[in-house]
C-alpha positions as CSV (number, residue, x, y, z in Angstrom):
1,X,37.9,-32.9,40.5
2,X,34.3,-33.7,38.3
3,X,34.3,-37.1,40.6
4,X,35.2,-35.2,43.8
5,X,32.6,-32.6,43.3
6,X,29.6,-35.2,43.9
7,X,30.8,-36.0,47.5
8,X,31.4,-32.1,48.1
9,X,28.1,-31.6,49.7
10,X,28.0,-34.9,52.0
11,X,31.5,-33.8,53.0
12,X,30.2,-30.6,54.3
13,X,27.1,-32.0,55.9
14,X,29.2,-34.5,57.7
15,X,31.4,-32.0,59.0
16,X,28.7,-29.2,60.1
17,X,26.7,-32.6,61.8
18,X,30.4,-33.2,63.7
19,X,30.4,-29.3,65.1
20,X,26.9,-29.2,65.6
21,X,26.7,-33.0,67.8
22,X,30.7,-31.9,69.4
23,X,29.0,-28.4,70.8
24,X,25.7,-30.0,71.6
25,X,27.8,-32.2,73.9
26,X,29.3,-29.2,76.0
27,X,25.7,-27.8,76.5
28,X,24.7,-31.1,77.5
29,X,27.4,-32.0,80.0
30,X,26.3,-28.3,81.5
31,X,23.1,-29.2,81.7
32,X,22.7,-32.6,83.4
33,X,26.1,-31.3,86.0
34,X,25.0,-28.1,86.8
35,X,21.7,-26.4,85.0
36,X,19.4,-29.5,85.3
37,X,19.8,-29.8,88.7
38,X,16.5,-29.3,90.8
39,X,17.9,-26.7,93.5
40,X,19.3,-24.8,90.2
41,X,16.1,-24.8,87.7
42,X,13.9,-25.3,90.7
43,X,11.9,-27.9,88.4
44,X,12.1,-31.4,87.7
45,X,12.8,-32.4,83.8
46,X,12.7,-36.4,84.1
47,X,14.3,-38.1,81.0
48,X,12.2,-36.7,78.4
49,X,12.2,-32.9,79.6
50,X,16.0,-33.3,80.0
51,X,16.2,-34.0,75.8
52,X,14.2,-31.5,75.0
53,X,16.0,-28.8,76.7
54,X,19.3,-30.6,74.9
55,X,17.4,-31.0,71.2
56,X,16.1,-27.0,71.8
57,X,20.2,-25.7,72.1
58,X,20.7,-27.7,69.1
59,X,18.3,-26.4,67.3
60,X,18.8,-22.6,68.0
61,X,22.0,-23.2,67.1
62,X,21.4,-24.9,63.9
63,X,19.2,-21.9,63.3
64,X,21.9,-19.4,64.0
65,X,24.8,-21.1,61.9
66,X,22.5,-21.5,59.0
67,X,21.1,-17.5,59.4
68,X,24.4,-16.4,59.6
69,X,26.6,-18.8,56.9
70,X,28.5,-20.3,59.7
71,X,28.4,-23.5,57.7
72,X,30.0,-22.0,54.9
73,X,33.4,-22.8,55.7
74,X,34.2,-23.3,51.4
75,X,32.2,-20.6,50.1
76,X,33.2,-17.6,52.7
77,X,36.5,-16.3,53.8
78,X,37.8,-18.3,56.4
79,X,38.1,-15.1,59.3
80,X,34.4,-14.6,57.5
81,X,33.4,-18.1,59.0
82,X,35.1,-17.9,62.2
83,X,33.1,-14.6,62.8
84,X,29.9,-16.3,61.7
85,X,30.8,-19.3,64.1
86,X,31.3,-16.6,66.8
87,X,28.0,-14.7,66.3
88,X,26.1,-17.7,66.1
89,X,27.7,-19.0,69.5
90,X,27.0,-16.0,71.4
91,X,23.3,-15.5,70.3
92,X,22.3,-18.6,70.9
93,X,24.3,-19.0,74.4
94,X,22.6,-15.7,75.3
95,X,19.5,-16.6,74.4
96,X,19.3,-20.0,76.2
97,X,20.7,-18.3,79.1
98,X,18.2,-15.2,79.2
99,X,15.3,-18.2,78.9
100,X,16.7,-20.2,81.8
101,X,16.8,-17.0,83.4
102,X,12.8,-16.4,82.9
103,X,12.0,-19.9,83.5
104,X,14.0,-20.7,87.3
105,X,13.9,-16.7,87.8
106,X,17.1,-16.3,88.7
107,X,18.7,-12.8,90.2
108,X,20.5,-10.5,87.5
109,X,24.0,-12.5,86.3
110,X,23.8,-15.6,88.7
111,X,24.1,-19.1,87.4
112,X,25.9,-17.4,84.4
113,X,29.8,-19.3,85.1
114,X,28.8,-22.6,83.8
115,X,27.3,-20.8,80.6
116,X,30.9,-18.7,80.0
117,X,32.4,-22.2,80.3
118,X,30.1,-23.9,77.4
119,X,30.9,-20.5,75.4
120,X,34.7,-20.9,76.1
121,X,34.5,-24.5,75.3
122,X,32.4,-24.1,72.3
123,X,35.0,-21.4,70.5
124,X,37.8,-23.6,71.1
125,X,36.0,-26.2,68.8
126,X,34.9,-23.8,66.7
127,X,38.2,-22.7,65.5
128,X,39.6,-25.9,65.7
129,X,36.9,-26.9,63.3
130,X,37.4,-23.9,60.9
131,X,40.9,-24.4,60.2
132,X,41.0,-28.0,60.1
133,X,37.7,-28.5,57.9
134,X,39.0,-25.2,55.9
135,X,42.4,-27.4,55.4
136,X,41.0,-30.5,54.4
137,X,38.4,-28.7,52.0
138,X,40.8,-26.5,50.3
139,X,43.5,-30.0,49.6
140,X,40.0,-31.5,48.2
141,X,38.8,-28.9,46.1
142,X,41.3,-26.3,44.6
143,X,40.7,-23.3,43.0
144,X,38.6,-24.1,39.7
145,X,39.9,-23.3,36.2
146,X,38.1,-21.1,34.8
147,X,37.2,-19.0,31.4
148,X,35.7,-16.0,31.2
149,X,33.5,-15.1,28.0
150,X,32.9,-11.1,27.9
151,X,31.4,-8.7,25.4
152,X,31.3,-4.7,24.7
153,X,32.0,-4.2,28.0
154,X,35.3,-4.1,29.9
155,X,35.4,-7.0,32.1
156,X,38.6,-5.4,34.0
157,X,36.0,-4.8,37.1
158,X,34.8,-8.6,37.2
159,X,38.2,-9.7,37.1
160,X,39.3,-8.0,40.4
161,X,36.5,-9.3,42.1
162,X,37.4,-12.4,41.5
163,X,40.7,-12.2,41.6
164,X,39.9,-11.4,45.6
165,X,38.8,-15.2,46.3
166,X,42.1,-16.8,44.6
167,X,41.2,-20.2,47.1
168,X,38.2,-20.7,44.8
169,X,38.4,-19.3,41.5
170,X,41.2,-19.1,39.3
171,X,40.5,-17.5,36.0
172,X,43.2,-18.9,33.4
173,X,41.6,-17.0,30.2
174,X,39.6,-14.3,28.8
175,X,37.7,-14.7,25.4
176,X,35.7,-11.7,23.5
177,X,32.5,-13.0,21.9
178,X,34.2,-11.4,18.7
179,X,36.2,-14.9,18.6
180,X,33.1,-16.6,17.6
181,X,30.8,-19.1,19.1
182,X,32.2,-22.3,17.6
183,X,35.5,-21.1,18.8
184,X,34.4,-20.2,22.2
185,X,32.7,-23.8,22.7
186,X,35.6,-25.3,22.0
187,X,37.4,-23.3,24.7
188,X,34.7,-24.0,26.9
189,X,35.6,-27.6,26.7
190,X,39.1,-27.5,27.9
191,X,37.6,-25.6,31.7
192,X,36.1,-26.6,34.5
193,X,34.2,-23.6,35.2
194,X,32.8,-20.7,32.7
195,X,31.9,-17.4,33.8
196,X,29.7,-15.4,31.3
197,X,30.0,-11.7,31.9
198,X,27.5,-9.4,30.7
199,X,27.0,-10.8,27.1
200,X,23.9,-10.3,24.8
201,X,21.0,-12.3,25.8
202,X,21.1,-14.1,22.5
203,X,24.6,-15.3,22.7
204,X,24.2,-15.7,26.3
205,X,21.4,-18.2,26.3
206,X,23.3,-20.2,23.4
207,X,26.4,-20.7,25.9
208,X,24.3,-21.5,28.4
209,X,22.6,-24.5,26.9
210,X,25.8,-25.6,26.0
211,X,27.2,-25.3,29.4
212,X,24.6,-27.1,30.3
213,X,24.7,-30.0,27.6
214,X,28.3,-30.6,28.4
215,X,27.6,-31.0,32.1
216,X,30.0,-27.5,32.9
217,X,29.5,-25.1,35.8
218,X,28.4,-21.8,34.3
219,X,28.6,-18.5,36.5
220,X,26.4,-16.2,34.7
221,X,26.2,-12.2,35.8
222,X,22.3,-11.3,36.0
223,X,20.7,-8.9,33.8
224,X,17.7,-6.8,35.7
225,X,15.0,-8.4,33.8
226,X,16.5,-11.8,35.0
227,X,16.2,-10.7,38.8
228,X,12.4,-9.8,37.7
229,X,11.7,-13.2,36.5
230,X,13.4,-15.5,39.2
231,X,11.2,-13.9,41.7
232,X,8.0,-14.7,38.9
233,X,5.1,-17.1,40.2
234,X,4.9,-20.4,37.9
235,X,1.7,-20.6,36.7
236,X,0.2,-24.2,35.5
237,X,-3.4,-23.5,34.5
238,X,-2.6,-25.3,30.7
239,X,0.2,-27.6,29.0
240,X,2.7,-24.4,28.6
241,X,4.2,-23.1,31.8
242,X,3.6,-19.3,32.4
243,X,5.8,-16.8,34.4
244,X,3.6,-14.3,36.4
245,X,5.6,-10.9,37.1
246,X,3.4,-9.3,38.9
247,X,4.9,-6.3,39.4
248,X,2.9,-4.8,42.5
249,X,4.2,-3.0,45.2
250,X,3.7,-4.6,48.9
251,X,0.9,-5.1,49.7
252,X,-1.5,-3.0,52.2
253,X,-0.9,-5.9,55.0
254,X,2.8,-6.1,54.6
255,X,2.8,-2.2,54.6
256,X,1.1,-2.3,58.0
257,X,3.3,-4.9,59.5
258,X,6.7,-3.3,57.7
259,X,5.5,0.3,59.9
260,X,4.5,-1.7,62.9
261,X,8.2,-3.2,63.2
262,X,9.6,0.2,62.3
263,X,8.3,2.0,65.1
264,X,8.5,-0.8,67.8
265,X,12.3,-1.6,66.8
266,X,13.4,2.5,66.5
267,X,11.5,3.0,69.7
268,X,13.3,0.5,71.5
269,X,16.7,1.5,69.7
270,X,16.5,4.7,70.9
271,X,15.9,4.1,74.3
272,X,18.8,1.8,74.3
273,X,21.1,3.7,72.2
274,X,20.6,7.0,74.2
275,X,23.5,6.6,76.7
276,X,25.9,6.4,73.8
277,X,24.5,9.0,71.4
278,X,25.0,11.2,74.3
279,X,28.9,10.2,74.8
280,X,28.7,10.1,70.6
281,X,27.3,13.8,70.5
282,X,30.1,15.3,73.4
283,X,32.5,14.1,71.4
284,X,32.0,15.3,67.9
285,X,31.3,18.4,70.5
286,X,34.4,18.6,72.1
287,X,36.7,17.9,68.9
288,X,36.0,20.6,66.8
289,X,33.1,22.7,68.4
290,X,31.0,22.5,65.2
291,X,27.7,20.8,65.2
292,X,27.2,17.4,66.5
293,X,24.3,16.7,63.9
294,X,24.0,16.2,59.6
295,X,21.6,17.1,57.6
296,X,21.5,15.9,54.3
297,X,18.4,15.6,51.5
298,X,18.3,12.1,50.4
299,X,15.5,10.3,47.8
300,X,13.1,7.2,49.3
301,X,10.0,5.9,48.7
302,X,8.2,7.8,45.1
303,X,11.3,10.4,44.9
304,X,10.3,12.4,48.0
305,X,13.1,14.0,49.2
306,X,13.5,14.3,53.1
307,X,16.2,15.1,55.6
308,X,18.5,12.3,56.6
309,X,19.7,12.9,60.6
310,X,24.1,11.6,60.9
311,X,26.1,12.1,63.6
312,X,29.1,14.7,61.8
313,X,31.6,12.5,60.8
314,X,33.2,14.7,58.1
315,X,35.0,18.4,58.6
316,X,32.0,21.5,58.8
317,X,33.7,23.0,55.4
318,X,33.9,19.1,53.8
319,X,31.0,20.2,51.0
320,X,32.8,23.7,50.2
321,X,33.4,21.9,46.8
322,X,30.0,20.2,46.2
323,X,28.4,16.9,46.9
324,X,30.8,13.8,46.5
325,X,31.1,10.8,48.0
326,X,33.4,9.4,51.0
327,X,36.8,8.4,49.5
328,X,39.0,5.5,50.7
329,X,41.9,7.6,53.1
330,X,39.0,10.8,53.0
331,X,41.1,13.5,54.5
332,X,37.7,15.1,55.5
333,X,36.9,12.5,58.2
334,X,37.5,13.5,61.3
335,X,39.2,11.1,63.8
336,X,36.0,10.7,65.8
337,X,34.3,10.2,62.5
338,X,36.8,8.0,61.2
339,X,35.5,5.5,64.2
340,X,32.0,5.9,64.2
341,X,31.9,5.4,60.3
342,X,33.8,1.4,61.2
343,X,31.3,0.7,63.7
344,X,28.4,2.4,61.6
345,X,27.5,4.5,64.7
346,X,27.0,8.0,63.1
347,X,24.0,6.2,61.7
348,X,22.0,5.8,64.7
349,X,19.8,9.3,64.5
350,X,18.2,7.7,61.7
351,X,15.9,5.5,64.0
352,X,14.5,9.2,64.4
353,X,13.8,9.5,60.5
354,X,12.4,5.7,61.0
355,X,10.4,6.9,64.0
356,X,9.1,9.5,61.7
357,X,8.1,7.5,59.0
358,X,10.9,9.1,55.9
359,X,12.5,5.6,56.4
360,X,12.3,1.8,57.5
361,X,14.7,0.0,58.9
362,X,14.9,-2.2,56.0
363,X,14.9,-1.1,52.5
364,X,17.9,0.4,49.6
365,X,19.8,3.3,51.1
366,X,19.1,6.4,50.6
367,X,20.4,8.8,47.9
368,X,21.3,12.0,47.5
369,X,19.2,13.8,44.7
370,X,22.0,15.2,43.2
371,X,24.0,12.1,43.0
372,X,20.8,9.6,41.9
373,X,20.6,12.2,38.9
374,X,24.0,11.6,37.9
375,X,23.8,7.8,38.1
376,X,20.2,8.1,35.7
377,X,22.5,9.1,33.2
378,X,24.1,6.2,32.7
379,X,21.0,4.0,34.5
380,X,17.1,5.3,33.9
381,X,16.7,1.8,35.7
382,X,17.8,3.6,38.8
383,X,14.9,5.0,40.5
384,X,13.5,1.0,40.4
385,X,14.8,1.2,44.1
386,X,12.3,3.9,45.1
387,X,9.6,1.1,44.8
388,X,10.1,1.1,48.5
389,X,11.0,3.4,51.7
390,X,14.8,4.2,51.9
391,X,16.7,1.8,55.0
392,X,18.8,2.0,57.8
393,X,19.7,-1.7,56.1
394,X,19.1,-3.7,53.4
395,X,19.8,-5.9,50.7
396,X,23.0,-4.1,49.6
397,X,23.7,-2.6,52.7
398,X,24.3,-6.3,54.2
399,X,25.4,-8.1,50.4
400,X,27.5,-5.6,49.3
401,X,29.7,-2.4,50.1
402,X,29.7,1.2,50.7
403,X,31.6,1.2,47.3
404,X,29.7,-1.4,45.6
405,X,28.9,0.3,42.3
406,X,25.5,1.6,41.0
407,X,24.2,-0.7,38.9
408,X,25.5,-3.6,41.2
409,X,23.2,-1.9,43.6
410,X,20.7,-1.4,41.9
411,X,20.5,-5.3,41.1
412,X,20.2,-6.1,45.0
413,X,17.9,-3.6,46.1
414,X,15.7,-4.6,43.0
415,X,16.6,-8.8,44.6
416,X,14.8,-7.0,47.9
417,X,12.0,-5.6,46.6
418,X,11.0,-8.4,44.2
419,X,11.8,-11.1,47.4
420,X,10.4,-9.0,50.2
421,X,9.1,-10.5,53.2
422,X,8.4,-10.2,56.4
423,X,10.7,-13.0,57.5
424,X,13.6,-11.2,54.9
425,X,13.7,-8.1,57.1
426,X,13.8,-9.7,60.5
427,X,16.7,-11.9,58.6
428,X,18.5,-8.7,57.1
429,X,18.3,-7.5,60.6
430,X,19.9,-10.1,62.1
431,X,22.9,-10.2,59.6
432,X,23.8,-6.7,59.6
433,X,25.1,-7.2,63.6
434,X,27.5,-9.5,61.5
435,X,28.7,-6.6,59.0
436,X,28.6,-3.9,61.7
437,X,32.2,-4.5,61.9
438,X,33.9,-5.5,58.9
439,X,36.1,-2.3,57.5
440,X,35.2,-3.5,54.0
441,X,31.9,-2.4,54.3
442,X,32.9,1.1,55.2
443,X,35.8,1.9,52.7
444,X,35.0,4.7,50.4
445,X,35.5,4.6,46.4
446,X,38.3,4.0,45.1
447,X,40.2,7.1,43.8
448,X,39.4,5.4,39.9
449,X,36.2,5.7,40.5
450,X,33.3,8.3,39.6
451,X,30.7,8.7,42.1
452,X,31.1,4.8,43.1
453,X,30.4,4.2,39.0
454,X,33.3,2.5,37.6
455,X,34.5,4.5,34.2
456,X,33.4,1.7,32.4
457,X,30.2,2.0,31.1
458,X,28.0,-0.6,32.8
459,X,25.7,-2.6,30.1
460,X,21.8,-1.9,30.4
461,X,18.8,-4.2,29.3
């Protein structure tokens, strides 16, 4: 498998090139048969004009698989890909259709049958592709061996995650790092993969420069002072390298332009998303009588607390017993509820709060006071996230789960704010279309769980 894994990356490139040249094809056999005909476009595009239009599809696309991991057919799921594949397709058909559109000024809808054709044609390859390439990959490259090295900690939690991707990880053993560090090398020896859970950073960094001595793939899980440093500046000014932290906030110019977007995009998504907040609001109306709107206190940007506006999706008595959050199979969801939390629809009064100002429509979501107390306990770190304005979306929101634990969130807002750019938000933006409607982004905790912390005490730096 050692030889194999060399060729692993030409294998995929030759494969996404295949996809990417097979649906570039379609779009260009619609093009010079139908679209670049002069009584269609109304314009002459001569040889040159005629490749550019071709070369322009191919790279939106390219654009779109790569924004959206539609290349990923080995790392992600394979429905995961084939949903990526899809998303991809229909943006970037969409969007060459709406600029023919502009550019030959065409009436509302016509011309559209040949583009409904290249899309029908293109997801026919596309899941031809997935499975086939998903086939061949997976006969390639089986699950690797692995060994997991753990500490004080109970690594029960890190096991089941990876237990979920049994096509690519496989972990044979667990060893404590009360075994002993000449013991565990030896054991390192015999895998193909190591995974180091969260170890002290002495033992840790021995491991590692073993690992990486002996040429052996090391999974190691992040501590927050390492999310800190790999977003550090290199700095070269003598013969020893520095690591500039430099620990600011955003800067006045990406505050402007972060507000500027915030109130242009909520603007525009509440026109748009009026007609079905009204059919939202008569039915939370109509089911129980009770009030269509909640209001709920929730932390963001320096502790201030403000209102957060969602539709009702819960019962009006569902607090009688204090704050908690949604469980998996909640018997205080309503069945209206129950829908609009899948499709993430009883969030949409929040591009009010965004209007506003409370929020942004990128940034960690927003606590309850109450609840962000209880996880300080266990995590000062916690109130890191406030560095920022609370989101509609973010960082977690779109890499991890409604029951993605505390410090696990904490570790990808912090991967936000320590990253953030303008380019990042418009990108976070784009991908949460892709997790608007995958359920396991909506389940609740499990019923093991306490307040989405595992019972396990999770290690601090």
């Amino acid at each position: 498998m050692e030889k194999r894994e060399k060729y692993k990356r030409l294998i995929m490139f030759l494969a996404s090139t295949i996809i990417l040249a097979i649906q570039t094809g379609i779009f260009a056999y619609a093009w010079f048969t139908y679209y670049g005909r002069k009584e269609v476009i109304r314009n002459d595009y001569f040889f040159w004009g005629n490749i550019a239009a071709i070369a322009q599809y191919a790279l939106i696309l390219f654009m779109f698989y790569k924004l959206f991991g539609a290349f990923k057919v080995g790392y992600l799921r394979i429905m995961d890909v084939l949903f990526s594949q899809i998303l991809s397709l229909v943006c970037t058909n969409a969007f060459i259709y709406l600029e023919l559109d502009l550019i030959a000024m065409w009436r509302f809808g016509e011309h559209l049958t040949p583009m409904l054709w290249v899309m029908a044609a293109d997801l026919v390859v596309s899941i031809i592709w997935v499975f086939f390439v998903r086939f061949i990959y997976v006969k390639i490259y089986p699950p690797r061996q692995m060994l997991l090295i753990y500490g004080e900690y109970n690594p029960v939690d890190l096991v089941k995650k990876i237990s979920t991707r049994e096509d690519k990880y496989s972990i044979e053993k667990s060893i404590h790092l009360s075994a002993g560090l000449e013991k565990i090398q030896e054991e390192i020896q015999n895998f193909h993969a190591v995974v180091l859970a969260d170890l002290p950073s002495h033992e840790r960094n021995i491991l590692l420069k073993f690992c990486f001595e002996k040429d052996i793939r090391c999974y190691s899980i992040p501590k927050l002072s390492d999310i800190m440093l790999m977003s550090s500046e290199q700095i070269h000014l003598f013969d020893t390298t520095l690591l500039l932290c430099r620990n600011r906030r955003l800067t006045a110019e990406q505050q402007f332009i972060k507000r500027a977007m915030d109130i242009i995009v909520s603007l525009l998504g509440i026109v748009i998303a009026s007609p079905i907040m009204l059919v939202i609001a008569i039915l939370i109306k109509a089911y129980d009588g009770g009030p269509v709107f909640y209001k709920q206190p929730r932390l963001t940007l320096d502790k201030k607390v403000f209102n957060v506006l969602k539709f009702r999706s819960m019962r009006v008595d569902s607090e009688k017993e204090g704050a908690r959050l949604a469980r998996k199979g909640d018997d205080r969801v309503t069945p209206v509820g129950k829908v609009l939390r899948n499709i993430h629809f009883d969030e949409l009064p929040q591009l009010f709060n965004i209007l506003k100002g409370d929020m942004s429509l990128v940034g960690p979501r927003p606590e309850r006071p109450e609840i962000a107390a209880e996880y300080r306990k266990e995590i000062p770190e916690f109130d890191y996230r406030l560095k920022v304005k609370a989101g509609l979306t973010g960082f977690a929101q779109v890499y991890g789960k409604y029951n993605t634990t505390p410090y696990d969130k904490l570790k990808l807002d912090l991967t936000y704010i320590e990253n953030y750019s303008f380019f990042l938000d418009c990108k976070l933006i784009l991908l949460t279309f892709k997790i608007l409607f995958q359920k396991e982004n909506t389940e609740g905790v499990e019923q093991w769980q306490v307040t989405a912390a595992t019972k396990e005490k999770k290690k601090k730096e």
